Amino acid sequence: MRLLGAQPFAHERALQVAFAPRIGGTLRINAAESGGGFLTLLGVTDWNPGDVIAHIEPSEAGPVDGTAGTDAARLLLLAGRRMSWAVDVDDGLLPGWHIRARAWWGDTNDERPTLLSVGFCDATGVIRGETAGFVEMFEAATFPAQVVHVSEHPATPCAPFLLEQFLRTPADHAAIAADLTQALSSTATTSDDLIFGGALLAQLTHSPMRDTYDLLTSTGLRRQKHADAILLSLGAEARSILRHRTLGYSLQILAHDLRAAGPAMRAWLASSFEPAPRSFDDIRRDYTRLMDTVGAATGARFLILNRMSTSGREDIASYAAFDAPLGDTLANVAAKEMNLMLHELADERDLFIVDVDAAAADLGGAAHVPDGVHQSAAMQARLRTSVLEVLARL
Amino acid sequence: MLLELKTPQIMPEMKEARIETVYARAGQALKVGDRILDVSIDLGSAFQQNCPPISYYRLVAREKGWLRELNAAPGDLRAAGDVLARVSTEPDEPVDAPADRPLRLATAGILGHPMMWSAKPRP
């Protein structure tokens, strides 16, 4: 089911309900319920709890979730804020490009914690899973929860970017929009520039950490407050980011995201921003400010995915060949120093470390995190369990 | 004795490596610990991705020698096993014979840096 959004799901243009059967078997969809083709994709059907849309021919096994005595499918609800209505795909769970996507079990109206992921791709895989539909996360969750994921494109969500996003005023938004609009008014502007600029403006002028949420469940609508837990990626904290020369805001755009920009946006980034190097102490201070500010305003607690610090790919006989400080050159030394900084921060603040480094050491980093960031399914499952354990304690 | 520097098979999944930075020059006397090249490996290079799995490595000499030929430039995409350089243990040794063995290298995972080919703006 997909509906055009309206209040109370403000700005959410996709709402889906996925049926999650409690038993395993073969699914037989009633042909009479669907005309096929666009009639299936775009048709509108009244929701009648008595309608039978499919049957499951059960296998020998019992209920997959151990629930005896009920054959009702669970309802996984998914909602998304699209980056643009035109950016769409007609199939699957939350298809297309969403600036924010979320899911929750809709068959209970219980109190539940909300986890907001504003990490980059090492968090995205853990949260949204292989089909981007949150399926693995909700298979693993043994308690009601809402899980929210925010797009990490085109700007990478590092701590100063998130803090400034959280603190901006409407006047700040207007100044950023005016500057960006000026950059896009060049005669060299292309469609790539407009898409990139629009997506960046959407990120710069809205803080997902201020969001509240409407949840539709089988017993009605409930309003959920700000996220209880916010998931970040240590890997998103680069040693050098960009700072706007006149407006002063921070920005980090990874090379592969920059390739999506057209000539006008590239020229603007080159002329209007300057590099802002960051030491490990700077990154620690940025984290501290973010946690203190957002925590005081919303009560959110933070989880951070640390970094794999031993790849198994290296063959270093002596460090004499590398200039000090080694953390400025060697990726694994930098990762160890960043992880250490995070542990020191956890001594001072209410922070949960999701230990990617330990999981990689246990499972095998070379096989399960071959490029140091993107994890295998087994690794994602391990990290997902860690995240859910923290969420269950909140 | 002739030694070869080949594109190393740093990980089993890699098919090729991009030459990112070239530090050494043909004719140079290599010392233990000299930087030779930085390379990047993109495990998803078969098609464009919104977050490609790229990692960076530096190749450092673990033995001395004379760098007689260097066939690598920033931006080159070289298959694993391609000969990138030939090194002799004597300065005037002929280099047209088959190599006796690979050059001993240290391979270190590094951070991306502004000197890299991929960090520079391109049309």
Short mmCIF file of C-alpha atoms in Angstrom, two decimals:
data_model
loop_
_atom_site.label_atom_id
_atom_site.label_comp_id
_atom_site.label_asym_id
_atom_site.label_seq_id
_atom_site.Cartn_x
_atom_site.Cartn_y
_atom_site.Cartn_z
CA MET A 1 0.00 0.00 0.00
CA ARG A 2 1.35 3.38 -0.86
CA LEU A 3 -0.47 6.63 -0.19
CA LEU A 4 0.19 10.26 -0.83
CA GLY A 5 1.09 11.81 2.49
CA ALA A 6 -0.97 14.34 4.32
CA GLN A 7 -1.21 15.37 7.94
CA PRO A 8 -0.27 13.83 10.31
CA PHE A 9 2.48 12.19 8.26
CA ALA A 10 3.78 15.58 7.20
CA HIS A 11 6.16 15.49 4.23
CA GLU A 12 6.13 11.71 4.14
CA ARG A 13 5.04 10.64 0.69
CA ALA A 14 5.36 6.92 1.15
CA LEU A 15 3.57 4.78 3.70
CA GLN A 16 3.75 1.04 3.30
CA VAL A 17 2.51 -1.92 5.28
CA ALA A 18 4.46 -5.14 4.91
CA PHE A 19 2.84 -8.37 6.05
CA ALA A 20 5.27 -10.50 8.02
CA PRO A 21 3.87 -14.04 8.39
CA ARG A 22 4.48 -15.93 11.60
CA ILE A 23 4.74 -19.22 9.75
CA GLY A 24 6.94 -20.40 6.93
CA GLY A 25 5.46 -21.81 3.73
CA THR A 26 4.53 -21.06 0.15
CA LEU A 27 2.72 -17.81 -0.56
CA ARG A 28 -0.28 -17.95 -2.92
CA ILE A 29 -1.61 -14.51 -3.82
CA ASN A 30 -5.29 -14.48 -4.77
CA ALA A 31 -5.31 -13.59 -8.45
CA ALA A 32 -8.76 -12.02 -8.18
CA GLU A 33 -7.38 -9.41 -5.78
CA SER A 34 -5.05 -7.93 -8.34
CA GLY A 35 -5.38 -6.87 -11.94
CA GLY A 36 -1.61 -7.02 -12.36
CA GLY A 37 0.62 -4.44 -13.99
CA PHE A 38 -0.07 -0.84 -13.06
CA LEU A 39 -3.40 -1.89 -11.55
CA THR A 40 -1.42 -3.63 -8.83
CA LEU A 41 1.14 -0.87 -8.41
CA LEU A 42 -1.17 2.12 -8.56
CA GLY A 43 -4.62 0.76 -7.73
CA VAL A 44 -6.51 1.92 -4.68
CA THR A 45 -8.36 -0.63 -2.59
CA ASP A 46 -10.32 -0.03 0.58
CA TRP A 47 -8.69 -1.55 3.63
CA ASN A 48 -11.04 -4.24 4.91
CA PRO A 49 -9.69 -6.43 7.68
CA GLY A 50 -11.85 -9.31 6.43
CA ASP A 51 -10.40 -9.40 2.92
CA VAL A 52 -8.23 -12.36 2.06
CA ILE A 53 -5.48 -11.32 -0.30
CA ALA A 54 -3.26 -14.39 -0.07
CA HIS A 55 -2.84 -17.79 1.51
CA ILE A 56 0.22 -19.46 2.90
CA GLU A 57 0.58 -23.19 2.45
CA PRO A 58 2.51 -23.92 5.63
CA SER A 59 5.67 -25.95 5.72
CA GLU A 60 6.20 -28.53 8.44
CA ALA A 61 7.87 -26.03 10.75
CA GLY A 62 5.94 -24.14 13.38
CA PRO A 63 5.68 -20.37 13.79
CA VAL A 64 8.98 -18.72 12.89
CA ASP A 65 8.86 -16.39 15.87
CA GLY A 66 7.79 -19.04 18.35
CA THR A 67 4.31 -17.53 18.65
CA ALA A 68 1.83 -20.33 19.12
CA GLY A 69 -1.92 -20.02 18.74
CA THR A 70 -2.08 -17.19 16.27
CA ASP A 71 -1.95 -17.11 12.52
CA ALA A 72 -2.21 -13.36 12.06
CA ALA A 73 0.61 -11.81 10.11
CA ARG A 74 2.59 -9.10 11.84
CA LEU A 75 2.43 -5.66 10.26
CA LEU A 76 5.68 -3.84 9.58
CA LEU A 77 4.94 -0.23 8.72
CA LEU A 78 7.37 1.85 6.71
CA ALA A 79 7.29 5.55 5.93
CA GLY A 80 9.62 7.72 3.91
CA ARG A 81 10.36 11.33 3.12
CA ARG A 82 11.40 11.31 -0.50
CA MET A 83 14.13 13.59 -1.73
CA SER A 84 11.85 14.25 -4.65
CA TRP A 85 8.54 12.84 -5.74
CA ALA A 86 9.94 12.11 -9.20
CA VAL A 87 12.77 9.99 -7.80
CA ASP A 88 10.82 6.79 -7.53
CA VAL A 89 10.87 3.08 -8.23
CA ASP A 90 7.64 1.13 -8.43
CA ASP A 91 8.54 -1.93 -6.44
CA GLY A 92 9.96 -3.08 -3.12
CA LEU A 93 10.05 -1.69 0.39
CA LEU A 94 10.60 2.06 0.48
CA PRO A 95 11.89 2.27 -3.07
CA GLY A 96 13.62 5.40 -4.36
CA TRP A 97 15.73 8.06 -2.71
CA HIS A 98 14.53 9.02 0.76
CA ILE A 99 16.04 11.74 2.83
CA ARG A 100 14.47 9.96 5.80
CA ALA A 101 13.08 6.43 6.02
CA ARG A 102 11.61 4.67 9.04
CA ALA A 103 9.85 1.51 10.10
CA TRP A 104 8.03 0.10 13.13
CA TRP A 105 5.87 -2.85 14.05
CA GLY A 106 2.27 -1.79 13.69
CA ASP A 107 0.53 -4.68 15.42
CA THR A 108 0.99 -3.30 18.91
CA ASN A 109 0.51 0.13 20.39
CA ASP A 110 3.18 -0.31 23.08
CA GLU A 111 5.66 2.30 24.19
CA ARG A 112 8.77 1.86 22.15
CA PRO A 113 12.17 3.49 21.82
CA THR A 114 13.14 5.29 18.64
CA LEU A 115 16.58 4.82 17.15
CA LEU A 116 17.70 7.49 14.70
CA SER A 117 20.63 6.59 12.46
CA VAL A 118 22.56 9.55 11.10
CA GLY A 119 25.66 7.53 10.39
CA PHE A 120 27.16 6.92 6.99
CA CYS A 121 27.36 3.68 5.04
CA ASP A 122 28.72 1.48 7.83
CA ALA A 123 25.53 2.31 9.74
CA THR A 124 23.20 2.25 6.73
CA GLY A 125 23.79 -1.43 6.04
CA VAL A 126 23.26 -2.34 9.67
CA ILE A 127 20.03 -0.37 9.91
CA ARG A 128 18.37 -0.83 6.52
CA GLY A 129 19.75 -4.25 5.61
CA GLU A 130 20.33 -5.72 2.19
CA THR A 131 17.06 -4.59 0.61
CA ALA A 132 16.99 -1.21 2.39
CA GLY A 133 13.62 -2.16 3.88
CA PHE A 134 14.71 -2.61 7.54
CA VAL A 135 13.79 -6.30 7.27
CA GLU A 136 16.82 -7.75 9.04
CA MET A 137 16.58 -5.17 11.82
CA PHE A 138 12.98 -6.09 12.60
CA GLU A 139 13.65 -9.80 12.29
CA ALA A 140 16.28 -9.33 14.98
CA ALA A 141 14.29 -6.99 17.24
CA THR A 142 12.50 -8.87 20.01
CA PHE A 143 10.77 -5.76 21.34
CA PRO A 144 8.73 -2.94 19.78
CA ALA A 145 10.88 -0.20 18.36
CA GLN A 146 10.91 2.48 15.72
CA VAL A 147 14.02 2.68 13.58
CA VAL A 148 14.76 5.76 11.48
CA HIS A 149 17.47 6.21 8.89
CA VAL A 150 18.57 9.52 7.37
CA SER A 151 20.35 9.73 4.03
CA GLU A 152 24.09 10.41 4.16
CA HIS A 153 24.13 11.90 0.64
CA PRO A 154 25.39 14.27 -0.59
CA ALA A 155 26.76 15.72 2.66
CA THR A 156 28.38 13.27 5.04
CA PRO A 157 26.98 13.59 8.59
CA CYS A 158 30.04 14.44 10.67
CA ALA A 159 29.60 15.87 14.18
CA PRO A 160 30.02 19.60 13.38
CA PHE A 161 27.65 19.29 10.43
CA LEU A 162 25.01 17.65 12.65
CA LEU A 163 25.44 20.16 15.47
CA GLU A 164 25.20 23.18 13.19
CA GLN A 165 22.18 21.60 11.49
CA PHE A 166 20.56 21.23 14.91
CA LEU A 167 21.25 24.83 15.97
CA ARG A 168 20.31 26.70 12.79
CA THR A 169 17.63 29.34 12.85
CA PRO A 170 15.22 30.23 10.04
CA ALA A 171 17.49 33.21 9.27
CA ASP A 172 20.42 30.83 8.89
CA HIS A 173 18.37 28.67 6.56
CA ALA A 174 17.49 31.71 4.47
CA ALA A 175 21.12 32.82 4.22
CA ILE A 176 22.27 29.36 3.16
CA ALA A 177 19.47 29.09 0.61
CA ALA A 178 20.25 32.51 -0.86
CA ASP A 179 23.93 31.68 -1.23
CA LEU A 180 23.18 28.29 -2.80
CA THR A 181 20.61 29.81 -5.14
CA GLN A 182 23.17 32.37 -6.27
CA ALA A 183 25.61 29.57 -7.05
CA LEU A 184 22.97 27.77 -9.07
CA SER A 185 22.13 30.85 -11.12
CA SER A 186 25.26 30.42 -13.23
CA THR A 187 24.74 29.85 -16.96
CA ALA A 188 26.83 26.69 -16.54
CA THR A 189 24.25 25.14 -14.21
CA THR A 190 23.17 21.66 -15.25
CA SER A 191 20.48 19.27 -14.08
CA ASP A 192 23.15 17.51 -11.99
CA ASP A 193 23.78 20.82 -10.21
CA LEU A 194 20.10 21.32 -9.47
CA ILE A 195 19.61 17.83 -8.07
CA PHE A 196 22.81 18.02 -6.02
CA GLY A 197 22.05 21.54 -4.79
CA GLY A 198 18.48 20.66 -3.88
CA ALA A 199 19.52 17.60 -1.93
CA LEU A 200 22.25 19.54 -0.13
CA LEU A 201 19.84 22.36 0.73
CA ALA A 202 17.39 19.83 2.15
CA GLN A 203 20.14 18.48 4.41
CA LEU A 204 21.43 21.88 5.47
CA THR A 205 18.04 23.32 6.42
CA HIS A 206 16.51 20.50 8.42
CA SER A 207 17.77 18.66 11.49
CA PRO A 208 16.46 15.10 11.78
CA MET A 209 17.39 15.21 15.47
CA ARG A 210 14.52 17.66 16.04
CA ASP A 211 11.96 15.37 14.38
CA THR A 212 9.00 13.87 16.16
CA TYR A 213 7.12 10.94 14.66
CA ASP A 214 3.61 9.74 13.94
CA LEU A 215 3.14 6.00 14.24
CA LEU A 216 0.16 4.22 12.73
CA THR A 217 -0.63 0.98 14.51
CA SER A 218 -3.47 -1.49 14.48
CA THR A 219 -5.10 0.40 17.33
CA GLY A 220 -4.68 3.92 16.06
CA LEU A 221 -2.26 6.75 15.72
CA ARG A 222 0.33 7.62 18.31
CA ARG A 223 2.77 10.48 18.51
CA GLN A 224 6.34 9.60 19.28
CA LYS A 225 8.72 12.23 20.69
CA HIS A 226 12.30 12.88 19.61
CA ALA A 227 14.61 9.94 19.07
CA ASP A 228 15.72 8.20 22.25
CA ALA A 229 18.99 7.08 20.72
CA ILE A 230 21.09 8.49 17.89
CA LEU A 231 23.54 6.33 15.98
CA LEU A 232 26.67 7.92 14.50
CA SER A 233 29.66 6.64 12.52
CA LEU A 234 33.17 7.43 13.72
CA GLY A 235 34.28 6.80 10.15
CA ALA A 236 32.35 9.90 9.07
CA GLU A 237 34.73 12.12 11.06
CA ALA A 238 37.37 13.13 8.52
CA ARG A 239 40.60 14.86 9.51
CA SER A 240 39.80 17.68 7.11
CA ILE A 241 36.36 19.02 6.25
CA LEU A 242 35.17 22.17 4.49
CA ARG A 243 34.12 25.47 6.05
CA HIS A 244 32.09 28.11 4.22
CA ARG A 245 34.26 31.21 3.86
CA THR A 246 31.54 33.75 4.71
CA LEU A 247 28.66 31.86 6.34
CA GLY A 248 31.04 29.76 8.45
CA TYR A 249 29.22 26.47 8.34
CA SER A 250 30.86 23.05 8.12
CA LEU A 251 30.46 20.63 5.28
CA GLN A 252 31.93 17.31 4.32
CA ILE A 253 31.32 15.77 0.91
CA LEU A 254 33.03 12.53 0.02
CA ALA A 255 34.68 12.19 -3.38
CA HIS A 256 32.08 9.81 -4.76
CA ASP A 257 29.25 12.17 -3.76
CA LEU A 258 31.10 15.11 -5.28
CA ARG A 259 31.11 13.31 -8.61
CA ALA A 260 27.33 13.68 -8.68
CA ALA A 261 27.62 17.47 -8.69
CA GLY A 262 27.60 19.49 -11.90
CA PRO A 263 30.08 22.25 -12.82
CA ALA A 264 28.25 25.04 -11.00
CA MET A 265 28.18 23.16 -7.68
CA ARG A 266 31.81 22.12 -8.05
CA ALA A 267 32.83 25.69 -8.76
CA TRP A 268 30.85 26.90 -5.74
CA LEU A 269 32.42 24.31 -3.45
CA ALA A 270 35.89 25.24 -4.71
CA SER A 271 35.43 29.00 -4.33
CA SER A 272 33.11 29.39 -1.34
CA PHE A 273 34.70 26.86 1.02
CA GLU A 274 38.12 26.40 2.53
CA PRO A 275 39.65 23.30 4.12
CA ALA A 276 39.25 23.03 7.90
CA PRO A 277 41.77 20.55 9.32
CA ARG A 278 40.73 18.72 12.50
CA SER A 279 42.93 17.08 15.11
CA PHE A 280 41.73 14.13 17.17
CA ASP A 281 41.10 16.60 20.00
CA ASP A 282 38.97 18.73 17.67
CA ILE A 283 36.89 15.69 16.74
CA ARG A 284 36.47 14.82 20.39
CA ARG A 285 35.34 18.38 21.16
CA ASP A 286 32.88 18.26 18.26
CA TYR A 287 31.39 15.06 19.64
CA THR A 288 31.18 16.51 23.14
CA ARG A 289 29.34 19.60 21.94
CA LEU A 290 26.96 17.55 19.87
CA MET A 291 26.11 15.14 22.68
CA ASP A 292 25.75 17.86 25.29
CA THR A 293 23.63 20.13 23.10
CA VAL A 294 21.30 17.55 21.61
CA GLY A 295 21.14 15.52 24.80
CA ALA A 296 20.08 18.58 26.82
CA ALA A 297 17.42 19.58 24.28
CA THR A 298 15.88 16.21 23.47
CA GLY A 299 17.19 13.70 26.01
CA ALA A 300 18.71 11.58 23.26
CA ARG A 301 21.60 9.27 24.05
CA PHE A 302 24.31 8.43 21.55
CA LEU A 303 25.71 5.27 20.04
CA ILE A 304 28.80 5.44 17.84
CA LEU A 305 30.12 2.77 15.52
CA ASN A 306 33.88 2.72 15.99
CA ARG A 307 36.33 1.78 13.26
CA MET A 308 38.04 -1.40 12.24
CA SER A 309 41.71 -0.87 13.08
CA THR A 310 43.38 -4.05 11.82
CA SER A 311 42.70 -5.04 8.25
CA GLY A 312 44.98 -8.05 7.86
CA ARG A 313 45.99 -6.65 4.45
CA GLU A 314 49.17 -5.00 5.62
CA ASP A 315 52.75 -6.11 5.54
CA ILE A 316 54.68 -3.50 7.52
CA ALA A 317 58.10 -4.68 8.68
CA SER A 318 59.10 -1.32 10.17
CA TYR A 319 57.34 1.94 10.86
CA ALA A 320 60.61 3.83 10.23
CA ALA A 321 59.51 4.41 6.64
CA PHE A 322 56.55 6.50 7.74
CA ASP A 323 56.70 10.04 9.05
CA ALA A 324 55.36 10.88 12.49
CA PRO A 325 52.64 11.29 13.53
CA LEU A 326 51.75 7.90 12.08
CA GLY A 327 48.04 8.58 12.50
CA ASP A 328 48.28 11.22 9.77
CA THR A 329 49.28 8.63 7.18
CA LEU A 330 48.52 5.07 8.22
CA ALA A 331 44.84 4.20 8.12
CA ASN A 332 44.96 1.58 10.85
CA VAL A 333 46.96 3.77 13.24
CA ALA A 334 44.46 6.58 12.65
CA ALA A 335 41.60 4.18 13.35
CA LYS A 336 43.22 3.01 16.61
CA GLU A 337 43.73 6.62 17.75
CA MET A 338 40.14 7.50 16.87
CA ASN A 339 38.86 4.44 18.73
CA LEU A 340 40.95 5.37 21.76
CA MET A 341 39.54 8.89 21.65
CA LEU A 342 36.05 7.41 21.62
CA HIS A 343 36.77 5.26 24.70
CA GLU A 344 38.07 8.32 26.55
CA LEU A 345 34.93 10.17 25.58
CA ALA A 346 32.78 7.29 26.81
CA ASP A 347 34.40 7.70 30.24
CA GLU A 348 33.06 11.25 30.40
CA ARG A 349 29.74 11.04 28.58
CA ASP A 350 26.74 8.75 28.35
CA LEU A 351 27.93 7.11 25.16
CA PHE A 352 27.61 3.55 23.86
CA ILE A 353 30.35 2.30 21.58
CA VAL A 354 29.23 -0.22 18.98
CA ASP A 355 32.47 -2.13 18.69
CA VAL A 356 33.08 -2.66 14.98
CA ASP A 357 36.76 -3.21 15.74
CA ALA A 358 36.11 -6.12 18.10
CA ALA A 359 33.54 -7.69 15.76
CA ALA A 360 35.98 -7.44 12.83
CA ALA A 361 38.74 -8.99 14.92
CA ASP A 362 36.42 -11.80 15.91
CA LEU A 363 34.89 -12.53 12.50
CA GLY A 364 37.90 -11.58 10.38
CA GLY A 365 38.22 -8.06 9.05
CA ALA A 366 39.76 -9.06 5.72
CA ALA A 367 36.80 -11.24 4.84
CA HIS A 368 34.00 -9.29 6.48
CA VAL A 369 35.07 -5.65 6.00
CA PRO A 370 37.30 -5.88 2.92
CA ASP A 371 37.55 -2.14 2.28
CA GLY A 372 37.48 -1.16 5.96
CA VAL A 373 33.94 0.27 5.88
CA HIS A 374 31.38 -1.90 4.08
CA GLN A 375 30.50 -5.03 6.04
CA SER A 376 29.34 -8.53 5.19
CA ALA A 377 25.88 -9.76 6.21
CA ALA A 378 27.37 -11.65 9.16
CA MET A 379 29.17 -8.55 10.36
CA GLN A 380 26.05 -6.42 9.94
CA ALA A 381 24.05 -8.97 11.93
CA ARG A 382 26.62 -8.84 14.75
CA LEU A 383 26.49 -5.05 14.87
CA ARG A 384 22.70 -5.02 14.61
CA THR A 385 22.51 -7.22 17.69
CA SER A 386 24.78 -4.80 19.58
CA VAL A 387 22.64 -1.82 18.58
CA LEU A 388 19.44 -3.60 19.62
CA GLU A 389 20.93 -4.60 22.97
CA VAL A 390 21.59 -0.94 23.71
CA LEU A 391 18.16 0.09 22.48
CA ALA A 392 16.48 -2.53 24.67
CA ARG A 393 18.14 -1.05 27.76
CA LEU A 394 16.91 2.50 27.13
CA MET B 1 70.19 -9.59 -9.83
CA LEU B 2 66.96 -8.29 -11.35
CA LEU B 3 63.87 -7.74 -9.25
CA GLU B 4 60.30 -6.91 -10.33
CA LEU B 5 57.68 -4.75 -8.74
CA LYS B 6 54.28 -6.11 -9.76
CA THR B 7 50.83 -4.76 -8.89
CA PRO B 8 50.37 -6.61 -5.62
CA GLN B 9 47.37 -8.84 -4.97
CA ILE B 10 46.60 -7.06 -1.71
CA MET B 11 43.22 -8.72 -1.33
CA PRO B 12 41.82 -11.77 -3.12
CA GLU B 13 38.78 -9.92 -4.48
CA MET B 14 40.78 -7.22 -6.30
CA LYS B 15 41.23 -7.35 -10.05
CA GLU B 16 43.21 -4.15 -10.52
CA ALA B 17 44.66 -1.13 -8.76
CA ARG B 18 44.75 2.54 -9.66
CA ILE B 19 48.13 4.26 -9.43
CA GLU B 20 47.44 7.28 -7.20
CA THR B 21 50.84 8.78 -6.41
CA VAL B 22 54.31 8.00 -7.77
CA TYR B 23 57.17 8.90 -5.46
CA ALA B 24 60.09 7.07 -7.08
CA ARG B 25 61.83 7.93 -10.35
CA ALA B 26 63.53 5.73 -12.91
CA GLY B 27 67.28 5.78 -12.28
CA GLN B 28 66.89 6.41 -8.57
CA ALA B 29 68.83 4.47 -5.97
CA LEU B 30 66.20 2.88 -3.75
CA LYS B 31 66.87 2.67 -0.02
CA VAL B 32 65.11 0.50 2.49
CA GLY B 33 62.00 2.43 3.52
CA ASP B 34 61.68 4.53 0.35
CA ARG B 35 58.15 5.20 -0.82
CA ILE B 36 57.53 3.91 -4.32
CA LEU B 37 53.82 4.24 -5.08
CA ASP B 38 50.37 4.79 -3.58
CA VAL B 39 47.55 2.78 -5.10
CA SER B 40 43.81 2.60 -4.62
CA ILE B 41 41.69 -0.52 -4.87
CA ASP B 42 38.01 -0.23 -5.72
CA LEU B 43 36.28 -3.54 -5.10
CA GLY B 44 33.17 -2.24 -6.82
CA SER B 45 34.83 -0.79 -9.90
CA ALA B 46 32.71 -2.80 -12.32
CA PHE B 47 29.94 -0.21 -12.09
CA GLN B 48 29.28 3.19 -10.58
CA GLN B 49 28.09 3.10 -6.98
CA ASN B 50 26.88 5.70 -4.54
CA CYS B 51 29.54 4.66 -2.04
CA PRO B 52 32.27 2.66 -3.72
CA PRO B 53 34.40 0.30 -1.58
CA ILE B 54 37.77 2.00 -2.05
CA SER B 55 40.88 1.59 0.08
CA TYR B 56 44.37 3.03 -0.30
CA TYR B 57 47.77 1.43 0.11
CA ARG B 58 51.39 2.58 0.01
CA LEU B 59 54.13 0.39 -1.37
CA VAL B 60 57.49 0.88 0.37
CA ALA B 61 60.83 -0.72 -0.51
CA ARG B 62 62.10 -3.29 1.97
CA GLU B 63 65.42 -3.69 0.21
CA LYS B 64 67.84 -1.45 -1.59
CA GLY B 65 68.45 -1.45 -5.32
CA TRP B 66 68.47 0.66 -8.45
CA LEU B 67 65.13 1.54 -9.96
CA ARG B 68 65.90 0.96 -13.63
CA GLU B 69 62.46 1.07 -15.21
CA LEU B 70 59.21 2.49 -13.91
CA ASN B 71 56.08 1.89 -15.91
CA ALA B 72 53.41 3.55 -13.77
CA ALA B 73 51.87 7.01 -13.84
CA PRO B 74 49.18 8.60 -11.69
CA GLY B 75 45.76 7.58 -12.96
CA ASP B 76 46.92 4.32 -14.56
CA LEU B 77 44.70 1.34 -13.91
CA ARG B 78 46.87 -1.76 -13.67
CA ALA B 79 45.84 -5.38 -13.35
CA ALA B 80 47.05 -7.39 -10.39
CA GLY B 81 50.35 -8.98 -11.38
CA ASP B 82 51.28 -6.31 -13.99
CA VAL B 83 54.95 -5.39 -13.89
CA LEU B 84 55.21 -1.80 -12.68
CA ALA B 85 58.96 -1.50 -12.22
CA ARG B 86 62.24 -3.33 -12.59
CA VAL B 87 65.00 -2.96 -10.05
CA SER B 88 68.58 -4.18 -10.22
CA THR B 89 70.94 -4.81 -7.35
CA GLU B 90 73.81 -3.32 -9.39
CA PRO B 91 73.55 0.09 -11.06
CA ASP B 92 74.67 -0.93 -14.55
CA GLU B 93 73.27 -4.43 -14.74
CA PRO B 94 71.37 -5.21 -17.99
CA VAL B 95 67.61 -5.19 -17.42
CA ASP B 96 66.40 -7.15 -20.42
CA ALA B 97 66.73 -10.54 -18.76
CA PRO B 98 63.87 -12.19 -16.84
CA ALA B 99 63.55 -11.07 -13.23
CA ASP B 100 65.10 -13.28 -10.59
CA ARG B 101 62.41 -12.58 -8.00
CA PRO B 102 59.91 -9.98 -6.79
CA LEU B 103 61.13 -6.83 -5.05
CA ARG B 104 60.57 -7.10 -1.32
CA LEU B 105 57.88 -4.61 -0.35
CA ALA B 106 56.04 -3.33 2.67
CA THR B 107 52.33 -2.72 2.00
CA ALA B 108 50.59 -0.27 4.29
CA GLY B 109 46.96 0.85 4.38
CA ILE B 110 46.96 4.65 4.23
CA LEU B 111 44.53 7.54 4.37
CA GLY B 112 43.56 9.31 1.18
CA HIS B 113 45.54 12.54 0.71
CA PRO B 114 45.46 15.59 -1.58
CA MET B 115 48.45 14.46 -3.68
CA MET B 116 46.52 11.48 -4.96
CA TRP B 117 45.33 11.35 -8.57
CA SER B 118 41.76 10.72 -7.43
CA ALA B 119 41.80 13.77 -5.13
CA LYS B 120 42.49 16.18 -7.97
CA PRO B 121 39.67 17.79 -9.90
CA ARG B 122 39.07 16.35 -13.35
CA PRO B 123 36.62 17.33 -16.04
#
